[in-house]
Coordinates of C-alpha atoms and ligand atoms in Angstrom, one line a residue:
M1 CA 130.8 104.4 122.6
N2 CA 132.5 101.1 123.1
Y3 CA 131.1 98.8 120.5
S4 CA 131.8 95.2 119.4
Y5 CA 129.5 92.9 117.4
Q6 CA 128.3 90.0 119.5
P7 CA 126.5 87.1 117.8
V8 CA 123.3 86.6 119.7
K9 CA 123.1 83.5 122.0
P10 CA 120.9 80.9 120.4
S11 CA 117.5 81.0 122.0
S12 CA 114.0 80.1 120.9
Q13 CA 112.6 82.6 123.4
N14 CA 113.7 85.9 121.9
W15 CA 110.2 86.4 120.6
G16 CA 108.3 84.9 123.6
S17 CA 106.3 81.7 123.5
H18 CA 103.7 82.4 120.8
I19 CA 105.0 84.4 117.9
W20 CA 106.7 83.1 114.8
P21 CA 108.2 86.1 113.0
P22 CA 108.8 86.3 109.3
F23 CA 112.1 85.9 107.6
T24 CA 113.9 85.3 110.9
Q25 CA 116.1 82.6 112.3
I26 CA 115.0 82.8 115.9
A27 CA 118.1 81.2 117.3
S28 CA 120.3 84.0 116.0
S29 CA 117.9 86.9 115.9
I30 CA 118.4 90.0 118.0
P31 CA 115.4 90.2 120.4
P32 CA 112.7 92.5 118.8
Q33 CA 112.2 96.1 119.8
K34 CA 108.8 96.8 121.2
V35 CA 107.1 99.6 119.4
I36 CA 104.0 101.3 120.7
A37 CA 103.6 104.2 118.3
G38 CA 104.9 105.8 115.1
E39 CA 105.2 109.4 114.0
N40 CA 106.3 110.3 110.5
A41 CA 109.7 108.7 110.0
L42 CA 110.0 107.7 113.7
L43 CA 109.2 104.6 115.6
I44 CA 108.4 105.1 119.3
R45 CA 109.4 102.5 121.8
D46 CA 107.6 101.4 125.0
N47 CA 110.3 102.6 127.4
D48 CA 112.2 105.8 127.7
E49 CA 114.6 105.0 124.9
P50 CA 114.8 107.5 122.1
P51 CA 112.7 107.0 119.0
I52 CA 114.2 105.0 116.1
I53 CA 114.4 106.4 112.5
D54 CA 112.7 104.0 110.2
A55 CA 115.2 104.2 107.3
I56 CA 113.6 101.4 105.3
S57 CA 110.0 102.4 105.6
S58 CA 109.2 99.2 107.6
W59 CA 110.0 96.8 104.7
W60 CA 109.3 99.4 102.0
V61 CA 105.6 99.9 102.8
T62 CA 105.4 103.1 104.8
L63 CA 105.2 105.8 102.2
H64 CA 104.0 109.0 103.8
G65 CA 105.1 108.2 107.3
H66 CA 103.8 106.3 110.3
A67 CA 100.3 107.1 111.7
N68 CA 99.7 109.8 109.1
T69 CA 96.6 111.5 110.3
Y70 CA 95.1 112.2 106.8
I71 CA 95.1 108.5 106.0
A72 CA 94.1 107.4 109.5
N73 CA 91.1 109.6 109.3
A74 CA 90.1 108.3 105.8
I75 CA 90.2 104.7 107.2
A76 CA 88.3 105.7 110.3
N77 CA 85.6 107.4 108.4
Q78 CA 85.3 104.5 106.0
A79 CA 85.1 102.0 108.9
K80 CA 82.1 103.8 110.2
K81 CA 80.3 103.5 106.9
L82 CA 81.3 100.1 105.4
E83 CA 84.0 97.8 106.6
Q84 CA 83.7 95.0 104.1
V85 CA 81.4 93.6 101.4
I86 CA 81.7 90.5 99.1
F87 CA 83.1 91.9 95.9
A88 CA 81.7 89.2 93.6
D89 CA 78.2 90.6 93.8
F90 CA 78.7 94.1 95.1
T91 CA 80.9 97.1 94.5
H92 CA 81.4 100.3 96.5
P93 CA 82.6 103.9 95.9
Q94 CA 86.1 103.5 97.3
A95 CA 86.9 100.6 95.1
E96 CA 85.5 102.3 92.0
E97 CA 87.4 105.5 92.8
L98 CA 90.7 103.7 93.3
A99 CA 90.3 101.6 90.1
K100 CA 89.5 104.7 88.1
R101 CA 92.5 106.6 89.5
L102 CA 95.0 103.8 89.1
S103 CA 93.8 103.1 85.6
A104 CA 94.4 106.7 84.7
L105 CA 97.8 106.8 86.3
T106 CA 99.1 103.5 84.9
G107 CA 97.4 103.6 81.5
L108 CA 96.1 100.0 82.2
E109 CA 92.4 100.0 82.1
R110 CA 91.5 97.0 84.4
L111 CA 92.3 96.5 88.1
F112 CA 92.1 93.2 89.9
F113 CA 92.3 93.4 93.7
S114 CA 94.1 91.0 96.0
D115 CA 95.8 91.1 99.4
N116 CA 99.6 91.7 99.1
G117 CA 102.5 91.8 96.7
S118 CA 102.8 88.0 96.3
T119 CA 99.2 87.7 95.4
A120 CA 99.4 90.7 93.0
V121 CA 102.2 88.7 91.3
E122 CA 100.3 85.4 91.3
V123 CA 97.3 87.1 89.8
A124 CA 99.5 88.6 87.0
L125 CA 101.0 85.2 86.2
K126 CA 97.7 83.5 86.2
I127 CA 96.0 86.1 84.0
A128 CA 98.9 86.0 81.6
C129 CA 98.8 82.2 81.4
Q130 CA 95.0 82.0 81.0
F131 CA 95.1 84.8 78.4
W132 CA 96.9 82.4 75.9
H133 CA 94.5 79.6 76.9
N134 CA 91.5 81.7 76.2
K135 CA 93.0 82.6 72.8
N136 CA 93.4 78.9 72.1
E137 CA 97.1 79.3 71.9
P138 CA 98.3 77.8 75.2
R139 CA 101.9 78.4 76.0
K140 CA 104.3 77.1 78.6
Q141 CA 107.4 79.2 78.8
L142 CA 107.8 82.0 81.4
I143 CA 110.9 84.2 81.5
A144 CA 112.3 86.0 84.6
F145 CA 115.5 87.6 85.6
E146 CA 118.4 86.2 87.7
G147 CA 118.3 87.6 91.2
A148 CA 114.6 88.5 91.0
Y149 CA 112.3 88.5 94.0
H150 CA 108.5 88.3 93.4
G151 CA 107.2 87.1 96.7
D152 CA 106.8 84.0 98.8
T153 CA 103.8 82.1 97.5
F154 CA 104.5 79.2 95.2
G155 CA 104.1 80.9 91.8
A156 CA 105.9 84.0 93.1
M157 CA 108.7 81.8 94.4
A158 CA 108.9 80.0 91.0
V159 CA 109.6 83.1 89.1
G160 CA 112.0 84.4 91.7
E161 CA 115.6 83.5 92.0
R162 CA 116.1 79.9 93.4
N163 CA 118.1 80.2 96.5
L164 CA 118.4 79.4 100.2
F165 CA 114.9 80.9 100.8
N166 CA 113.0 78.5 98.6
K167 CA 115.4 75.5 98.5
P168 CA 113.0 73.0 100.3
F169 CA 110.4 73.7 97.6
D170 CA 112.7 73.6 94.6
E171 CA 111.3 70.4 93.2
M172 CA 107.7 71.7 93.4
L173 CA 108.2 75.0 91.6
F174 CA 107.3 75.2 87.9
P175 CA 110.2 75.7 85.5
V176 CA 111.1 79.3 84.5
Q177 CA 113.7 80.4 82.0
R178 CA 116.2 83.0 83.3
V179 CA 118.1 85.9 81.9
P180 CA 121.0 87.7 83.6
W181 CA 120.1 91.1 85.2
P182 CA 122.8 93.6 84.2
A183 CA 122.8 95.6 87.4
T184 CA 124.9 98.8 87.4
W185 CA 126.3 101.4 89.7
W186 CA 128.1 104.7 89.5
D187 CA 131.2 104.7 87.2
D188 CA 130.4 101.2 85.9
T189 CA 132.3 100.8 82.7
S190 CA 131.2 97.4 81.6
V191 CA 127.5 97.7 81.7
E192 CA 126.8 97.9 78.0
A193 CA 128.5 94.6 77.4
R194 CA 126.5 93.0 80.1
E195 CA 123.2 94.4 78.8
Q196 CA 124.0 93.2 75.4
K197 CA 124.6 89.7 76.7
A198 CA 121.3 89.7 78.5
I199 CA 119.4 91.0 75.5
S200 CA 120.9 88.3 73.3
Q201 CA 119.9 85.6 75.7
L202 CA 116.4 87.0 76.0
E203 CA 116.1 87.1 72.2
K204 CA 117.1 83.5 72.0
L205 CA 114.6 82.4 74.6
L206 CA 111.8 84.3 73.0
E207 CA 112.1 82.3 69.9
E208 CA 110.0 79.8 71.9
P209 CA 106.3 80.9 72.3
T210 CA 106.3 82.6 75.7
I211 CA 103.5 83.4 78.1
A212 CA 105.2 86.5 79.6
V213 CA 108.5 88.1 80.7
I214 CA 108.4 89.3 84.3
L215 CA 110.7 91.9 85.8
E216 CA 111.1 94.5 88.6
P217 CA 111.6 97.7 86.6
L218 CA 114.7 99.7 87.4
V219 CA 115.5 98.0 90.8
Q220 CA 115.5 94.4 92.0
G221 CA 114.6 95.0 95.6
A222 CA 115.2 91.9 97.8
G223 CA 117.8 90.8 95.2
G224 CA 120.1 93.4 96.6
M225 CA 118.8 96.8 95.4
A226 CA 120.3 95.9 92.0
M227 CA 119.6 98.8 89.6
V228 CA 119.5 98.7 85.8
R229 CA 119.5 101.5 83.3
E230 CA 116.4 102.8 81.7
E231 CA 118.0 102.1 78.3
F232 CA 118.2 98.4 79.2
L233 CA 114.5 98.2 80.0
K234 CA 113.6 100.0 76.7
K235 CA 115.6 97.2 74.9
V236 CA 113.9 94.5 76.8
E237 CA 110.5 95.9 75.9
K238 CA 111.4 96.1 72.3
V239 CA 112.5 92.5 72.1
V240 CA 109.4 91.3 74.1
R241 CA 107.1 93.3 71.6
Q242 CA 108.7 91.6 68.6
S243 CA 107.9 88.2 70.2
Q244 CA 104.2 88.8 71.3
A245 CA 104.9 87.6 74.8
L246 CA 103.3 89.7 77.6
L247 CA 105.4 92.0 79.7
I248 CA 104.7 92.0 83.5
A249 CA 106.1 94.7 85.6
D250 CA 106.3 93.8 89.3
E251 CA 106.2 97.3 90.8
V252 CA 105.3 96.0 94.2
M253 CA 108.3 97.9 95.6
T254 CA 109.0 100.4 92.9
G255 CA 105.4 101.8 92.5
F256 CA 104.1 105.0 94.1
G257 CA 107.0 107.3 93.7
R258 CA 109.8 105.0 94.9
C259 CA 111.9 105.5 91.8
G260 CA 111.3 109.2 91.6
N261 CA 108.4 108.9 89.2
L262 CA 104.9 107.7 90.2
F263 CA 105.9 104.4 88.6
A264 CA 109.3 103.0 87.6
S265 CA 107.8 102.0 84.2
H266 CA 107.1 105.6 83.6
R267 CA 110.6 106.6 84.3
A268 CA 112.0 103.9 82.0
K269 CA 109.4 104.8 79.4
I270 CA 108.1 101.3 79.1
S271 CA 104.5 100.2 78.8
P272 CA 103.9 96.8 80.5
D273 CA 100.8 94.7 79.8
L274 CA 100.3 94.0 83.4
I275 CA 101.6 95.8 86.5
S276 CA 101.6 94.3 90.1
L277 CA 101.3 96.9 92.9
S278 CA 101.2 96.7 96.7
K279 CA 103.6 97.9 99.4
G280 CA 103.1 101.7 99.1
L281 CA 99.6 101.3 97.8
T282 CA 98.0 102.0 101.1
S283 CA 101.0 103.8 102.4
G284 CA 101.6 100.8 104.6
F285 CA 98.3 101.1 106.5
L286 CA 96.6 98.0 105.3
P287 CA 97.6 94.9 103.3
M288 CA 96.3 95.1 99.8
G289 CA 97.6 94.3 96.3
V290 CA 96.3 95.1 92.9
T291 CA 97.1 93.9 89.4
M292 CA 96.6 96.4 86.6
V293 CA 95.8 94.8 83.2
R294 CA 95.5 96.0 79.6
E295 CA 91.9 96.0 78.4
E296 CA 92.6 93.7 75.5
I297 CA 93.7 91.0 77.9
F298 CA 90.6 91.5 80.0
E299 CA 88.5 91.1 76.9
S300 CA 89.8 87.7 76.2
F301 CA 88.1 86.6 79.5
I302 CA 84.7 87.6 78.4
G303 CA 82.2 85.2 76.8
N304 CA 79.5 82.6 77.5
D305 CA 82.0 79.7 77.9
P306 CA 82.6 79.4 81.7
N307 CA 86.1 78.3 80.9
L308 CA 87.0 81.8 79.9
T309 CA 86.4 83.1 83.4
F310 CA 89.2 84.1 85.7
W311 CA 88.2 81.9 88.7
H312 CA 90.3 83.6 91.3
G313 CA 89.4 85.7 94.3
H314 CA 90.2 86.4 97.9
S315 CA 87.9 86.8 100.9
F316 CA 89.0 90.4 101.4
T317 CA 89.0 91.4 97.7
A318 CA 88.7 95.2 97.4
N319 CA 88.4 95.7 101.2
P320 CA 86.8 99.2 101.6
L321 CA 89.3 100.2 104.4
G322 CA 92.2 99.3 102.1
C323 CA 90.7 101.2 99.3
A324 CA 90.1 104.2 101.5
A325 CA 93.7 104.1 102.5
G326 CA 94.8 103.8 98.9
N327 CA 92.7 106.8 97.8
A328 CA 94.0 108.9 100.7
S329 CA 97.6 107.9 99.9
L330 CA 97.1 108.9 96.3
D331 CA 95.7 112.3 97.4
L332 CA 98.9 112.9 99.3
L333 CA 101.1 111.8 96.4
E334 CA 99.3 113.9 93.9
G335 CA 99.2 116.9 96.3
N336 CA 102.9 116.9 96.7
P337 CA 104.9 115.3 93.9
L338 CA 108.1 116.9 95.1
A339 CA 108.1 114.6 98.1
Y340 CA 109.0 111.6 95.8
E341 CA 110.6 113.6 92.9
G342 CA 112.9 115.5 95.2
L343 CA 114.3 112.7 97.4
E344 CA 116.9 111.6 94.9
S345 CA 118.7 115.0 95.0
R346 CA 118.4 115.0 98.8
H347 CA 120.2 111.6 98.9
L348 CA 122.8 112.6 96.3
P349 CA 125.3 114.7 98.4
H350 CA 125.3 112.2 101.2
L351 CA 125.8 109.2 99.0
K352 CA 128.6 111.1 97.1
K353 CA 130.4 111.7 100.4
L354 CA 129.9 108.1 101.6
A355 CA 131.1 106.7 98.2
N356 CA 134.6 107.9 99.1
H357 CA 134.8 105.6 102.1
P358 CA 137.2 102.8 101.4
K359 CA 134.7 100.1 102.5
V360 CA 132.0 101.4 100.1
T361 CA 131.7 100.0 96.6
K362 CA 129.1 100.2 93.9
P363 CA 127.1 103.2 95.1
R364 CA 123.9 103.6 93.3
L365 CA 120.7 105.7 93.5
V366 CA 117.3 105.9 91.9
G367 CA 114.6 108.1 93.3
T368 CA 114.1 107.5 97.0
I369 CA 116.4 104.4 97.0
A370 CA 120.1 104.7 97.8
A371 CA 122.3 101.7 98.1
F372 CA 126.0 100.5 98.1
N373 CA 127.9 97.4 98.9
I374 CA 130.2 97.0 101.9
E375 CA 133.6 95.7 100.6
V376 CA 134.1 92.7 102.9
E377 CA 136.5 89.8 103.1
G378 CA 135.0 86.4 102.6
A379 CA 131.8 85.5 100.8
G380 CA 129.2 88.1 100.0
G381 CA 125.5 87.1 99.9
Y382 CA 122.6 87.5 102.1
L383 CA 124.1 85.8 105.2
N384 CA 127.3 87.8 105.2
S385 CA 127.8 89.2 108.7
A386 CA 129.1 92.7 107.9
G387 CA 125.6 93.9 107.2
K388 CA 124.3 92.3 110.4
A389 CA 127.0 94.1 112.4
L390 CA 126.2 97.4 110.8
K391 CA 122.5 96.9 111.4
Q392 CA 123.2 96.3 115.1
Y393 CA 125.5 99.3 115.3
A394 CA 122.8 101.5 113.7
L395 CA 120.1 100.3 116.0
Q396 CA 122.2 101.2 119.0
H397 CA 122.3 104.7 117.5
N398 CA 118.5 104.7 116.9
V399 CA 118.6 104.2 113.1
F400 CA 116.8 101.2 111.7
I401 CA 118.4 99.7 108.6
R402 CA 118.2 96.1 107.4
P403 CA 121.0 95.3 105.0
L404 CA 120.6 92.6 102.4
G405 CA 123.8 90.7 103.1
N406 CA 126.6 93.2 102.4
V407 CA 124.2 95.5 100.5
V408 CA 123.3 98.5 102.6
Y409 CA 120.4 100.7 101.5
L410 CA 118.2 103.5 102.5
L411 CA 114.5 103.6 101.5
P412 CA 113.0 106.1 103.9
P413 CA 109.4 107.4 104.2
L414 CA 108.9 110.4 101.9
C415 CA 108.4 112.6 105.0
I416 CA 111.9 112.0 106.4
D417 CA 113.3 115.4 107.3
D418 CA 116.8 116.6 106.4
S419 CA 118.3 116.1 109.8
Q420 CA 117.0 112.6 110.1
L421 CA 118.4 111.8 106.6
E422 CA 121.7 113.3 107.6
K423 CA 121.7 111.1 110.8
C424 CA 121.1 108.0 108.8
Y425 CA 124.1 108.7 106.7
S426 CA 126.4 109.7 109.5
T427 CA 125.4 106.7 111.5
I428 CA 126.2 104.4 108.6
S429 CA 129.5 106.2 107.9
N430 CA 130.6 105.8 111.6
G431 CA 129.3 102.2 111.7
L432 CA 131.5 101.3 108.7
E433 CA 134.5 101.9 110.9
I434 CA 133.7 98.9 113.1
V435 CA 132.6 96.3 110.6
Ligands
LIG1 C1 107.9 92.6 98.6 C2 107.7 92.2 97.2 C3 106.9 91.3 96.8 C4 106.0 90.5 97.7 O1 105.1 91.3 98.4 P1 104.5 90.8 99.8 O2 103.4 91.8 100.1 O3 105.6 90.7 100.8 O4 103.9 89.5 99.5 C5 106.8 91.0 95.4 N1 107.5 91.7 94.5 C6 108.4 92.6 94.9 C7 109.2 93.3 93.8 C8 108.6 92.9 96.2 O5 109.5 93.8 96.6

């Protein structure tokens, strides 16, 4: 196939006259594909073109595959019984079941419902902050990691890396202290020194009374699939425990099997005080977020003084359809743990082979997530065009990837079959020849 990368002609009409898409510069975007159906790992287009392999689970949400009938039926059945009820005065069986199951699985007793990953993070930050207020020990300092991404609402932006994406708001974001993230890859020889440096900086910052330390366990997602060792997280936890600060794990991406265990915290053997979950929670069927909280924190919000109350809620809190999808998704996860436990060893031979390619650097793999950097000339970073060119090439070969700058990754639905996975890797390998 004759291929050359063509920058798209600036146009405000690529998306028609009414839609404003997320995270997209319209002027330089490739016109969108029209999708009319999904089936397991495949997206079906509205013309005779072949289906596209969704190699990134539609922004990391599609866990068991598109249009999974078991989950679809659970939602349909629930919709015929109860679609929604105000959750401040009522409860319902799907919410109770989901809360019970997630408490048992995470080891954190209380569940607070919200609508997406950003709100699950906002809720964690607000609970952590108010916890110290309620104990009459108000604190100011929050600590996050360089390169972090925690969402797009103001609080979530504040704890995230300050960059191009939140520049217009920089002055309006509350201050957050930052520690380097000692990301690692295969055959990395300097990781221990970098980890030590990060731990020392964290120790120093924690001399100041601190509300919480927030991190994405094992993998920073949007920050470039930047993976750290389990040992590092163990050390972070130890230092945080010595200081009394709370530990918040943002498992919005890493939760529900993505890192090979049900939760990345489990794999790293750390016990956070709060865990934010979303994305895979409903297997990508419905928007929902939850924040899991240690009972002792919850207890500090109980009392006759109205000031103790967590005055936070969303219209769709604990939406029964979302809860039904969550419970059905958990059924599937628990019914077949091999689906998430086994994906790492399915990636492994492919990534090993790709790692020999001269343009591939820093190969890395954890659970269902495989990533590498394209060795490119000129500046790296999100706006580097090599990733864009590879994305366009892959799409022409019916594989959907969405590199983060020069970071290429696969994060497929658990149901991806061997030949589809093989096709993702061979397409990337061929595409590297033209970038
Ligand atoms: C995607 C993501 C978020 C934000 O979730 P949304 O549902 O997009 O608001 C927060 N944290 C992490 C780690 C994420 O990957």
